[in-house]
mmCIF file of C-alpha atoms and ligand atoms in Angstrom:
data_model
loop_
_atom_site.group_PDB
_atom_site.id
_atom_site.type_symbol
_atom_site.label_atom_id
_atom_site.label_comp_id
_atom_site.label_asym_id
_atom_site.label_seq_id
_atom_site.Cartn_x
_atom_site.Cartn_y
_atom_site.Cartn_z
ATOM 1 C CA UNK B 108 20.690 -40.978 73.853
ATOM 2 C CA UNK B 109 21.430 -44.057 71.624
ATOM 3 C CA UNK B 110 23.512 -43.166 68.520
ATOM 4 C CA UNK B 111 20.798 -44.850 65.964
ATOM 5 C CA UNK B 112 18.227 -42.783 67.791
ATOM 6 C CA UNK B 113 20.548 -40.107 66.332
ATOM 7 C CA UNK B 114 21.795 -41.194 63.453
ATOM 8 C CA UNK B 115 18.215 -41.508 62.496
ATOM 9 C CA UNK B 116 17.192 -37.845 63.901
ATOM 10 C CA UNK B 117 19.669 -36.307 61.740
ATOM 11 C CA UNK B 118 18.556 -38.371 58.891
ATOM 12 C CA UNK B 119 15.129 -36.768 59.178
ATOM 13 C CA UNK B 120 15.774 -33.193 59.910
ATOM 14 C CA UNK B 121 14.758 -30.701 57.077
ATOM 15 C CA UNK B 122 18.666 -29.421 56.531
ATOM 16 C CA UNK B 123 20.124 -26.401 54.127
ATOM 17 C CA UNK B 124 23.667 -26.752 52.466
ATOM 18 C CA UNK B 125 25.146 -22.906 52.400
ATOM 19 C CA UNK B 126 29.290 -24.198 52.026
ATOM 20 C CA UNK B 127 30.092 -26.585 49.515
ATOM 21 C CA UNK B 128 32.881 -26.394 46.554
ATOM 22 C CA UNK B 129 30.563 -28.451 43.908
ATOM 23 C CA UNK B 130 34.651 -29.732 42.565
ATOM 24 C CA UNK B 131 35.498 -30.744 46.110
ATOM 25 C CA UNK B 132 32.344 -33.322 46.003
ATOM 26 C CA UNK B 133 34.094 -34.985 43.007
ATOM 27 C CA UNK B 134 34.113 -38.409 44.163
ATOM 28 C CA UNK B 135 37.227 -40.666 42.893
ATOM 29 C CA UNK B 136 35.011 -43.037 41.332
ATOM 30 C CA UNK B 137 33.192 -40.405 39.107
ATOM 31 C CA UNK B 138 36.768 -38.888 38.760
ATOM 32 C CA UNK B 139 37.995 -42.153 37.165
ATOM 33 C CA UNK B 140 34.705 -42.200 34.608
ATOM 34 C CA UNK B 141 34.974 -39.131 33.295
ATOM 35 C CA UNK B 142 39.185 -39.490 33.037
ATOM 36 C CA UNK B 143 38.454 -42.350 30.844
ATOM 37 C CA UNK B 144 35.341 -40.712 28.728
ATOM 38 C CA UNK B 145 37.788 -37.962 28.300
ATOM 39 C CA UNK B 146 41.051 -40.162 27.607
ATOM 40 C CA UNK B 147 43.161 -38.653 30.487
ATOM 41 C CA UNK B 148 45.750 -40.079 32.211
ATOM 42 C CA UNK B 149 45.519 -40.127 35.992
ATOM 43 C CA UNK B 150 48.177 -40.747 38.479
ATOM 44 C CA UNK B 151 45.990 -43.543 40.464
ATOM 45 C CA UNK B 152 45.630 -46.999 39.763
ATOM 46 C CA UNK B 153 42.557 -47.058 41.162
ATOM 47 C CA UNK B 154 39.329 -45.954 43.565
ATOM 48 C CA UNK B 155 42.311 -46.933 46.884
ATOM 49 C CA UNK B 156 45.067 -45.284 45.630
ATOM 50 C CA UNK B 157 43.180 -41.746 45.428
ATOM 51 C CA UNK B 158 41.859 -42.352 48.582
ATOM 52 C CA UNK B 159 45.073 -42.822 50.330
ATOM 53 C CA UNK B 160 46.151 -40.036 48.990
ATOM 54 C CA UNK B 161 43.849 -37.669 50.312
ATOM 55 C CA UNK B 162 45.680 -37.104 53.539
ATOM 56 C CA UNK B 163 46.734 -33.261 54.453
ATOM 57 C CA UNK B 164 48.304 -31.623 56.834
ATOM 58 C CA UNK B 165 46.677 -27.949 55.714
ATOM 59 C CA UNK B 166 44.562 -26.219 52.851
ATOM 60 C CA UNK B 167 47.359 -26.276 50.378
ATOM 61 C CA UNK B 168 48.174 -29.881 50.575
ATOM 62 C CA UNK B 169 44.286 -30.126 50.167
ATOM 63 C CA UNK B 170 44.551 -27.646 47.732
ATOM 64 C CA UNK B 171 47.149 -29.171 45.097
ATOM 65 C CA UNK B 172 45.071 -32.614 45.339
ATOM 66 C CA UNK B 173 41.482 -30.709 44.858
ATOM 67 C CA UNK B 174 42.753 -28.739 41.558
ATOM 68 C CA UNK B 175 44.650 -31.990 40.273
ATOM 69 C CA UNK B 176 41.253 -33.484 40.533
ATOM 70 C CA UNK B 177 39.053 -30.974 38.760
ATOM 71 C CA UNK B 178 41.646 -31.310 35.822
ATOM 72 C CA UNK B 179 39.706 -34.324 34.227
ATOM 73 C CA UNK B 180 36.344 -31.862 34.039
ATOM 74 C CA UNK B 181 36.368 -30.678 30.129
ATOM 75 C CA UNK B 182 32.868 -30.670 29.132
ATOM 76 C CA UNK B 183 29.464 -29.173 29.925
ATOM 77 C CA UNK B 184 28.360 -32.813 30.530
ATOM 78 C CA UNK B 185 31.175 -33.415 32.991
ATOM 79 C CA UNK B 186 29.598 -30.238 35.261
ATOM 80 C CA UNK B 187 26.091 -31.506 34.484
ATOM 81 C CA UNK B 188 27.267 -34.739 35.871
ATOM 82 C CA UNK B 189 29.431 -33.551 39.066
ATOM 83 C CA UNK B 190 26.371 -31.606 40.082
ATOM 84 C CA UNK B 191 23.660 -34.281 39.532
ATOM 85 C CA UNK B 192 25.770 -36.801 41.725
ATOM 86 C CA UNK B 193 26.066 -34.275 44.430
ATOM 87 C CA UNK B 194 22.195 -33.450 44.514
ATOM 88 C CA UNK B 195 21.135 -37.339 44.283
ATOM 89 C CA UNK B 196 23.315 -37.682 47.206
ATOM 90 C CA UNK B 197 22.382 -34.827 49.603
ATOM 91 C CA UNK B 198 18.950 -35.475 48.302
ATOM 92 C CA UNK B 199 19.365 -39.101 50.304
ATOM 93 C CA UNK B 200 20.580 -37.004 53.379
ATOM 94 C CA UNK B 201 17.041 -34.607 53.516
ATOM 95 C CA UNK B 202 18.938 -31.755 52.338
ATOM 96 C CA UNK B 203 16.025 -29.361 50.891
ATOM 97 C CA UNK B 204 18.010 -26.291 49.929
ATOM 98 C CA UNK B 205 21.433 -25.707 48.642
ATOM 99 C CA UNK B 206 23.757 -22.222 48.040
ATOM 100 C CA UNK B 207 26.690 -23.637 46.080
ATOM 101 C CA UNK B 208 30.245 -22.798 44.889
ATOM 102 C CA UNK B 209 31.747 -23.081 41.438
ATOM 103 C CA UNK B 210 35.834 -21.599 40.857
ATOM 104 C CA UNK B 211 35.344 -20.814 37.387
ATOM 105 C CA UNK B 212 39.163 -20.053 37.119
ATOM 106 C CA UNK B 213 39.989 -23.821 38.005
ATOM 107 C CA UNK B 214 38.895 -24.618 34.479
ATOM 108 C CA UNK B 215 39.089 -21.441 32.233
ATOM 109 C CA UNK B 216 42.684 -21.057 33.191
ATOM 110 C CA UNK B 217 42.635 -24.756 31.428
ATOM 111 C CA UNK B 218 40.765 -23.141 28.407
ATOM 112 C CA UNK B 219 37.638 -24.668 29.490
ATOM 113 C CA UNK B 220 34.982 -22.045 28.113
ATOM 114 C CA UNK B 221 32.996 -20.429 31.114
ATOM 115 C CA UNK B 222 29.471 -21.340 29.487
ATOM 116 C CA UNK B 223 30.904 -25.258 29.413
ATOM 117 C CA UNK B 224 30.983 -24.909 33.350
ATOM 118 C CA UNK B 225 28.495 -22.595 34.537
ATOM 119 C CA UNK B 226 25.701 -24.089 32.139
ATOM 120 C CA UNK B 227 26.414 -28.242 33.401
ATOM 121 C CA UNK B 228 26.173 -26.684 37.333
ATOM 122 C CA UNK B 229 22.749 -24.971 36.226
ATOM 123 C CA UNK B 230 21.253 -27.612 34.015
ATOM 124 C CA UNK B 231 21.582 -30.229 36.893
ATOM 125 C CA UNK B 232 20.523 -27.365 39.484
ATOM 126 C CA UNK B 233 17.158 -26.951 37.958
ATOM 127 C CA UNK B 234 16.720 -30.659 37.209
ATOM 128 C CA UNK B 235 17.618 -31.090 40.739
ATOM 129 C CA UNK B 236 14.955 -28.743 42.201
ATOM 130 C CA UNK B 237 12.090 -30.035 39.311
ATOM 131 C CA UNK B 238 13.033 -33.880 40.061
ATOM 132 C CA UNK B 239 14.209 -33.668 43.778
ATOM 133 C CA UNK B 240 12.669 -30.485 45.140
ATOM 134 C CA UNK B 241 15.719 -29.172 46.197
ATOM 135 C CA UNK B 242 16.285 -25.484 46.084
ATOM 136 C CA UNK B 243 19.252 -23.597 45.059
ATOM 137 C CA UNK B 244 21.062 -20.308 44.396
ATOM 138 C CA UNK B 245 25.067 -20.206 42.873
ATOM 139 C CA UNK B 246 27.907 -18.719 43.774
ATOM 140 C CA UNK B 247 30.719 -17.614 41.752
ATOM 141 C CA UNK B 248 34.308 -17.717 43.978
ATOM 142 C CA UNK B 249 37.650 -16.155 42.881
ATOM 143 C CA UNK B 250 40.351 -17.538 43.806
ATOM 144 C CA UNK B 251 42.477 -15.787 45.908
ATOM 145 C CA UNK B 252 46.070 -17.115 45.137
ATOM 146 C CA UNK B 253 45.365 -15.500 41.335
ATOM 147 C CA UNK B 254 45.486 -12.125 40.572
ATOM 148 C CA UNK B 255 43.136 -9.050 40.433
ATOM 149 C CA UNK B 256 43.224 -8.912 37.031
ATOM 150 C CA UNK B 257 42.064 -12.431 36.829
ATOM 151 C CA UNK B 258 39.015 -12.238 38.664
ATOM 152 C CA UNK B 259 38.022 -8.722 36.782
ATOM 153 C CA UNK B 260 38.408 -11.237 33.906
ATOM 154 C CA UNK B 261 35.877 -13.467 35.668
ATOM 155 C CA UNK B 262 33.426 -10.782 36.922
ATOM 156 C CA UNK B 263 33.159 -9.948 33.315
ATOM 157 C CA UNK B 264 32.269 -13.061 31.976
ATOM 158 C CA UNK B 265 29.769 -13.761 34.897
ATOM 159 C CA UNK B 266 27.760 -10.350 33.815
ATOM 160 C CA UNK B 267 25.504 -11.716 31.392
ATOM 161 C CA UNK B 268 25.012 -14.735 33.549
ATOM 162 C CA UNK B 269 22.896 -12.560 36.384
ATOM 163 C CA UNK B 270 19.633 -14.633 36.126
ATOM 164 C CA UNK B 271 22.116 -17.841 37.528
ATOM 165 C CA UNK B 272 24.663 -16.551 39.586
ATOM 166 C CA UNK B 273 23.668 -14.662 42.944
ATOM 167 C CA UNK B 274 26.656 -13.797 44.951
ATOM 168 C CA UNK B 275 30.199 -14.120 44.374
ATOM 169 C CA UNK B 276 32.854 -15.544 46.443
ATOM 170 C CA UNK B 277 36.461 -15.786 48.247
ATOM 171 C CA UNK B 278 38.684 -19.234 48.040
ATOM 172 C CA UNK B 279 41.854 -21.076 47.942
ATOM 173 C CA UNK B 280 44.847 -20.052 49.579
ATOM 174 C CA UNK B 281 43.939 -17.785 52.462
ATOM 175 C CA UNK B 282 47.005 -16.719 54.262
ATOM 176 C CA UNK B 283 48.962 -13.676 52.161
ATOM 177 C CA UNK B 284 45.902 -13.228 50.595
ATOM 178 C CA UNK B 285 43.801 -11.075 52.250
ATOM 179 C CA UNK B 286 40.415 -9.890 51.447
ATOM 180 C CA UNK B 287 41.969 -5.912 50.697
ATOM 181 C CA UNK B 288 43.266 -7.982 47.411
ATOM 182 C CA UNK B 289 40.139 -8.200 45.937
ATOM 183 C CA UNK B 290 38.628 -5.263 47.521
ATOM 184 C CA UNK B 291 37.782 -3.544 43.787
ATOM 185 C CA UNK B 292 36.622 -6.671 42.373
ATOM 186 C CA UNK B 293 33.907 -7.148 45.055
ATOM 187 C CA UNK B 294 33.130 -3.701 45.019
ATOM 188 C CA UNK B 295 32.250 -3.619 41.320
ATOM 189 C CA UNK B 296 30.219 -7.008 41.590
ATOM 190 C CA UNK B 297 28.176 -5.294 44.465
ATOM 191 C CA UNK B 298 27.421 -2.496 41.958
ATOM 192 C CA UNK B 299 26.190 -5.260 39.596
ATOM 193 C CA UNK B 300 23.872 -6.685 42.028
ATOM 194 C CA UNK B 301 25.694 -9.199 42.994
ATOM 195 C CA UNK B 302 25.611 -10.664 46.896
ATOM 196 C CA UNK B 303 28.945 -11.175 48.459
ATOM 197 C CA UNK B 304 30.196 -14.181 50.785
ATOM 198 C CA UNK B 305 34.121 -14.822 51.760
ATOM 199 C CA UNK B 306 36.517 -17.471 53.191
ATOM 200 C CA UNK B 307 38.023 -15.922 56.509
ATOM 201 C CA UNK B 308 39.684 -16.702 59.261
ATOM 202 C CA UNK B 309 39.909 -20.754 58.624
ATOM 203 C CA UNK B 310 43.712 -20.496 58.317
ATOM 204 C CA UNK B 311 44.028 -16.755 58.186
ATOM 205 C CA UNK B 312 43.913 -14.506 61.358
ATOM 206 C CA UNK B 313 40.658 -12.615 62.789
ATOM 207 C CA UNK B 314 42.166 -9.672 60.728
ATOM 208 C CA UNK B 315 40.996 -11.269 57.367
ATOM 209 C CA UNK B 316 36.955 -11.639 58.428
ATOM 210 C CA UNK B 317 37.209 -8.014 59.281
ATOM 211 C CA UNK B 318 38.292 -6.782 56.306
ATOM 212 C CA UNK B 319 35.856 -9.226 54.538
ATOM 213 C CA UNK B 320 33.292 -7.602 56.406
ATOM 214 C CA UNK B 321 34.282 -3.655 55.910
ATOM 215 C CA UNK B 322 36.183 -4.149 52.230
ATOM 216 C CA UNK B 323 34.304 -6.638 50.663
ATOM 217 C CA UNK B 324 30.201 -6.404 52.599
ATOM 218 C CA UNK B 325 30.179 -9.764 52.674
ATOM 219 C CA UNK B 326 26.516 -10.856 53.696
ATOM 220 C CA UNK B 327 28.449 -14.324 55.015
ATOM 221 C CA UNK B 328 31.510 -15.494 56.337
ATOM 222 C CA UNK B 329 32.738 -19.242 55.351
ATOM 223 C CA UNK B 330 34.263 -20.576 58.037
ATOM 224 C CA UNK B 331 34.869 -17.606 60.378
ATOM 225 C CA UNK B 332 36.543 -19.877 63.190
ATOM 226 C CA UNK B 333 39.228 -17.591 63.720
ATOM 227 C CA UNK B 334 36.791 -14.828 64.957
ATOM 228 C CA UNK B 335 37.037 -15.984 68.603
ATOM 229 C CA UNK B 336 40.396 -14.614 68.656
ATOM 230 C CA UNK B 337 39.060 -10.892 68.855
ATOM 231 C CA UNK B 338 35.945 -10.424 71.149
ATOM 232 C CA UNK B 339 34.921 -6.964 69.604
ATOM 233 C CA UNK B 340 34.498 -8.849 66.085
ATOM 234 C CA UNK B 341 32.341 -11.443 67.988
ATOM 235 C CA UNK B 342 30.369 -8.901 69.404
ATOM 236 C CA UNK B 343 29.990 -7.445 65.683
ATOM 237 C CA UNK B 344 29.180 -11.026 63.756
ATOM 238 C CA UNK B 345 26.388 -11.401 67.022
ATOM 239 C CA UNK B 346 25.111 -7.585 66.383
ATOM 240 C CA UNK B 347 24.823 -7.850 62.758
ATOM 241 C CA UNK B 348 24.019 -11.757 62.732
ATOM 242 C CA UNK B 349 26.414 -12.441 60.249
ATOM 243 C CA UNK B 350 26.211 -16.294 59.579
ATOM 244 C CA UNK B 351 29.517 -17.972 59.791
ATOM 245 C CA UNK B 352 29.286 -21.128 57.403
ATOM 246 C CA UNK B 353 31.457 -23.372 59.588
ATOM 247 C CA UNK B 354 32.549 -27.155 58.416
ATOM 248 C CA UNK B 355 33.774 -29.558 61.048
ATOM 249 C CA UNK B 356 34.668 -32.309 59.171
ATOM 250 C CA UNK B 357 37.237 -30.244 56.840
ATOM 251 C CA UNK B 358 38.360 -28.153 59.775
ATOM 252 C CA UNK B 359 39.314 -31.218 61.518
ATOM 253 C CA UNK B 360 41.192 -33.120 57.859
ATOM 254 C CA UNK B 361 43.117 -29.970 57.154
ATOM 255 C CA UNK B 362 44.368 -29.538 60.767
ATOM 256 C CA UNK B 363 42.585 -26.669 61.530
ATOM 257 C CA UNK B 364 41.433 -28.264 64.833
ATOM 258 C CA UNK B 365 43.093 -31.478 66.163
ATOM 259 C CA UNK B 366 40.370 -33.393 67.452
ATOM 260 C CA UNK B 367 36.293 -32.404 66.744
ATOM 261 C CA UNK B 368 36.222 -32.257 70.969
ATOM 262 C CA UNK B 369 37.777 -29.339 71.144
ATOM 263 C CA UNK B 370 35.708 -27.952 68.526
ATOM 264 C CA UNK B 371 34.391 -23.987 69.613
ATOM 265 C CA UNK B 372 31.129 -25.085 68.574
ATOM 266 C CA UNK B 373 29.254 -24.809 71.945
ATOM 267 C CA UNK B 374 30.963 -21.484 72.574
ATOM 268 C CA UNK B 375 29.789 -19.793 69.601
ATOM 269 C CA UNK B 376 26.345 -20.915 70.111
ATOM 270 C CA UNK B 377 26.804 -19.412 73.820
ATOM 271 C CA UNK B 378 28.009 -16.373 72.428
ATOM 272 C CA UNK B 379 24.376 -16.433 69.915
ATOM 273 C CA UNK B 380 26.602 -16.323 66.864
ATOM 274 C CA UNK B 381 24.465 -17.620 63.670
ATOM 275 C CA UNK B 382 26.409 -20.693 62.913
ATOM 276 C CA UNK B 383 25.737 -23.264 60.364
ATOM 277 C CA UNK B 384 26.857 -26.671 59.343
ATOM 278 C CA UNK B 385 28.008 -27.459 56.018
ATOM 279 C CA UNK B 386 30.641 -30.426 54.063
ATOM 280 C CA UNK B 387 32.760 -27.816 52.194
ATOM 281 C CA UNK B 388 34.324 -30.330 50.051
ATOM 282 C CA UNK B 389 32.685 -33.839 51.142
ATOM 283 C CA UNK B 390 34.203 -36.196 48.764
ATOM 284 C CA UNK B 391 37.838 -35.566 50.240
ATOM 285 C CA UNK B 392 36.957 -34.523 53.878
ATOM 286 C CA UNK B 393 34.853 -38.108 54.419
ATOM 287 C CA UNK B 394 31.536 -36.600 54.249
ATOM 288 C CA UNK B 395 28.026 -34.658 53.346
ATOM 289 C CA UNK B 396 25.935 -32.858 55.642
ATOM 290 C CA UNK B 397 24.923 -35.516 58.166
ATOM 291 C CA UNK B 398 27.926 -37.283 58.641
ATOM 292 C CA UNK B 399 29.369 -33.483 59.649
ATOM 293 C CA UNK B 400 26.773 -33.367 62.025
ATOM 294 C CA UNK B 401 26.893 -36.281 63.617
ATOM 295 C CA UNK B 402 30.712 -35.349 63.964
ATOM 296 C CA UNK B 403 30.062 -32.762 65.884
ATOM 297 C CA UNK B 404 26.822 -34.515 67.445
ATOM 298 C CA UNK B 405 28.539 -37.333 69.130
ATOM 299 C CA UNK B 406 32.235 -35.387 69.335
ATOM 300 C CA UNK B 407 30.377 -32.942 71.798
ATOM 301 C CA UNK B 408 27.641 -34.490 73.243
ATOM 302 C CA UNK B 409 24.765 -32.779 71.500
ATOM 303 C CA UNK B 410 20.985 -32.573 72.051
ATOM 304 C CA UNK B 411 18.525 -32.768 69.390
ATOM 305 C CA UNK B 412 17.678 -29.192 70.451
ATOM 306 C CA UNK B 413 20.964 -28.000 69.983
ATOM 307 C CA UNK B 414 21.007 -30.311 66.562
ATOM 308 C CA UNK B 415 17.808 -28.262 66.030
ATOM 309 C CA UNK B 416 19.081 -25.109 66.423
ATOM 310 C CA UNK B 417 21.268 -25.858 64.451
ATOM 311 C CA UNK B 418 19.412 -26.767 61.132
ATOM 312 C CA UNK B 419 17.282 -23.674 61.696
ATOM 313 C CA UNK B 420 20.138 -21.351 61.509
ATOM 314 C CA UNK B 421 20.883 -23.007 58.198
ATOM 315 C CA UNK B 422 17.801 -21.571 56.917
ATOM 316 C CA UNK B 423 17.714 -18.516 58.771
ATOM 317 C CA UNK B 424 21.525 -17.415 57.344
ATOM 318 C CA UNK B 425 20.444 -18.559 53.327
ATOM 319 C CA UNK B 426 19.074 -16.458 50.959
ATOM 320 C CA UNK B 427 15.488 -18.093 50.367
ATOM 321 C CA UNK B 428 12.680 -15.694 51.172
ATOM 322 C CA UNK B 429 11.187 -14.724 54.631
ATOM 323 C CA UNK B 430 8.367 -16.472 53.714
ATOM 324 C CA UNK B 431 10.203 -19.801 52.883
ATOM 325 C CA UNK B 432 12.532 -19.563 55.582
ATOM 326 C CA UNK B 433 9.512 -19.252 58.246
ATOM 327 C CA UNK B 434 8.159 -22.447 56.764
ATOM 328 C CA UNK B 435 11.538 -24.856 57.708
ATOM 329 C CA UNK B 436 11.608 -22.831 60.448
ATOM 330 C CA UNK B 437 7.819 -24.387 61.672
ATOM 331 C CA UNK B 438 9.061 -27.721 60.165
ATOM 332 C CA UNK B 439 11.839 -28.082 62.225
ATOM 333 C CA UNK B 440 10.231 -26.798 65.456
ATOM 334 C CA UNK B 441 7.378 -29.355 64.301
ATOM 335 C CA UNK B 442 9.869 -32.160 63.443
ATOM 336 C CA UNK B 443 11.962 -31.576 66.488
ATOM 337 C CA UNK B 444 8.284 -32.001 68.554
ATOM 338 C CA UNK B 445 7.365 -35.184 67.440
ATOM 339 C CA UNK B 446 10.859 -36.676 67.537
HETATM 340 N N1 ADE D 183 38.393 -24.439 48.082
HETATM 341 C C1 ADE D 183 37.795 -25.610 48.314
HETATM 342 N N2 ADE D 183 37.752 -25.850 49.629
HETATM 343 C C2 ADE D 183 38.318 -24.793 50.241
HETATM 344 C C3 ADE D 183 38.560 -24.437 51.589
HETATM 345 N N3 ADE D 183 38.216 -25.241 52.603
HETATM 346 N N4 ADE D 183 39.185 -23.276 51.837
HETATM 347 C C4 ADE D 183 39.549 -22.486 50.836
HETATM 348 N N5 ADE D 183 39.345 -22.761 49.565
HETATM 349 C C5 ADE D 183 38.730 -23.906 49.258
HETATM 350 ZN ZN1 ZN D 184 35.231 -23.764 51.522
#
């Protein structure tokens, strides 16, 4: 198969977004607009310098340069405009549906008021799906390196923000803290209604997606690569179908994997494990949803029915209704027909 044969197959395919940190698509030159609308300093000269510097060895090198970034977002227009750029953008890519991450705490802890942040993702959200037919549902993470107490905090504030927020999340800094951490937290949001998702087992051990399944219900793992490590818990994500939200272009910038070849992809689609493909944080890892798959297209030698497959699990493992998901289901199968 040619690569712009490809290239131009992924283009078209009906896809679903179910991992992406809206602050990690902050791209540097939207970072250095809203700096200057908000008179802050940054540490870059320019568009090159950030980019240079967005070279890690693991998540917390990624993690110190992600945070520094989000420090320049102050006001509701700020979110409004992070969110927008990341919908025109996907929008360009076919992406029809998207499940989304905000970390609250990255900005409250900086005194930015919750309503500031949660009400520019949601304004751009719903002129996203009015204006580009995209479809969405939020997710509220915690981050893991901060305290229990803080994301009680955080629950609370999230409560009369139901009608927006679906699920909440697990991020940040996954080894030392394990999912038992925040087992009350989650277990109160579940008693508000709330759906539950989790990083585990990107850096952390297969230990962490176990305890994210039994301590914290989680209807989703992010990432999940780790579970090949213990073949009872693969025999539990395939029983259960628990989607694992995997992302091969950040695996492969934090070190997680050395080279996308040796990727487990192929295995855990031989061992019928619902995997998807998703950016995670696009504007540091070098790209949205089909540069990720054509990563892992050309990387592994992939067919368009395994692309296929692929795309469909995306919509099988979101949250849009039975009915909805059985339409993009018949789209693809139609799509992948004529193509
Ligand atoms: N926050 C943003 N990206 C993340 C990742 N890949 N892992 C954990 N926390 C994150
Ligand atoms: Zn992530």
């Amino acid at each position: 198969m040619k690569d712009p044969e490809m290239l131009s197959f992924i283009q078209g395919l009906p896809k679903t977004e179910l991992h992406l940190h809206i602050e990690g698509s902050f791209e540097p030159e939207l970072m250095f607009k809203i700096a200057k609308r908000n008179n802050i300093e940054i540490k870059y000269a320019n568009v090159d310098e950030i980019k240079q510097a967005y070279s890690f060895n693991n998540l917390q090198e990624f993690l110190d340069i992600y945070y520094a970034g989000a420090s320049v977002l102050l006001t509701e227009q700020d979110f409004y405009d992070l969110t927008w750029a990341y919908l025109t953008k996907v929008h360009e890519q076919n992406v029809k549906h998207v499940e989304i991450f905000f970390d609250p705490q990255t900005h409250t802890d900086r005194n930015v008021p919750f309503e500031f942040v949660l009400n520019g993702i949601y304004n751009a959200l719903e002129d996203g799906q009015k204006q580009l037919g995209i479809s969405f549902r939020l997710i509220m993470s915690f981050l893991r390196h901060l305290d229990e107490a803080s994301a009680f905090k955080t629950l609370e504030q999230a409560l009369p923000h139901k009608d927006k927020i679906v699920a909440v999340g697990l991020d940040s800094s996954e080894v030392g803290n394990p999912p038992s951490k925040f087992q009350r937290v989650f277990e109160k949001a579940l008693n508000e209604g709330f759906l539950t998702v989790a990083h585990a087992g990107e850096e952390g051990p297969s230990e962490y997606i176990w305890e994210a399944l039994d301590l914290l219900k989680v209807t989703r793992i992010d990432h999940g690569n780790r579970c090949l490590d213990d073949a009872d818990l693969v025999k539990r994500l395939v029983d259960q179908q628990t989607p694992l939200t995997l992302c091969p272009l950040s695996n492969l910038e934090l070190k997680v994997i050395q080279d996308l070849k040796e990727y487990a992809l192929p295995t855990m689609m031989e061992h019928n494990l619902l995997v998807t493909i998703n950016s995670d944080d696009p504007a540091y890892f070098g790209g949205y949803m089909n540069e990720n798959f054509w990563g892992i297209t050309k990387a592994l030698n992939l067919s368009k029915v395994q692309i296929a497959e692929l795309a469909k699990n995306g919509f099988k493992a979101s949250w849009l209704s039975e009915q909805e998901k059985q339409e993009f289901l018949e789209q693809i199968d139609l799509y992948l027909k004529n193509n």
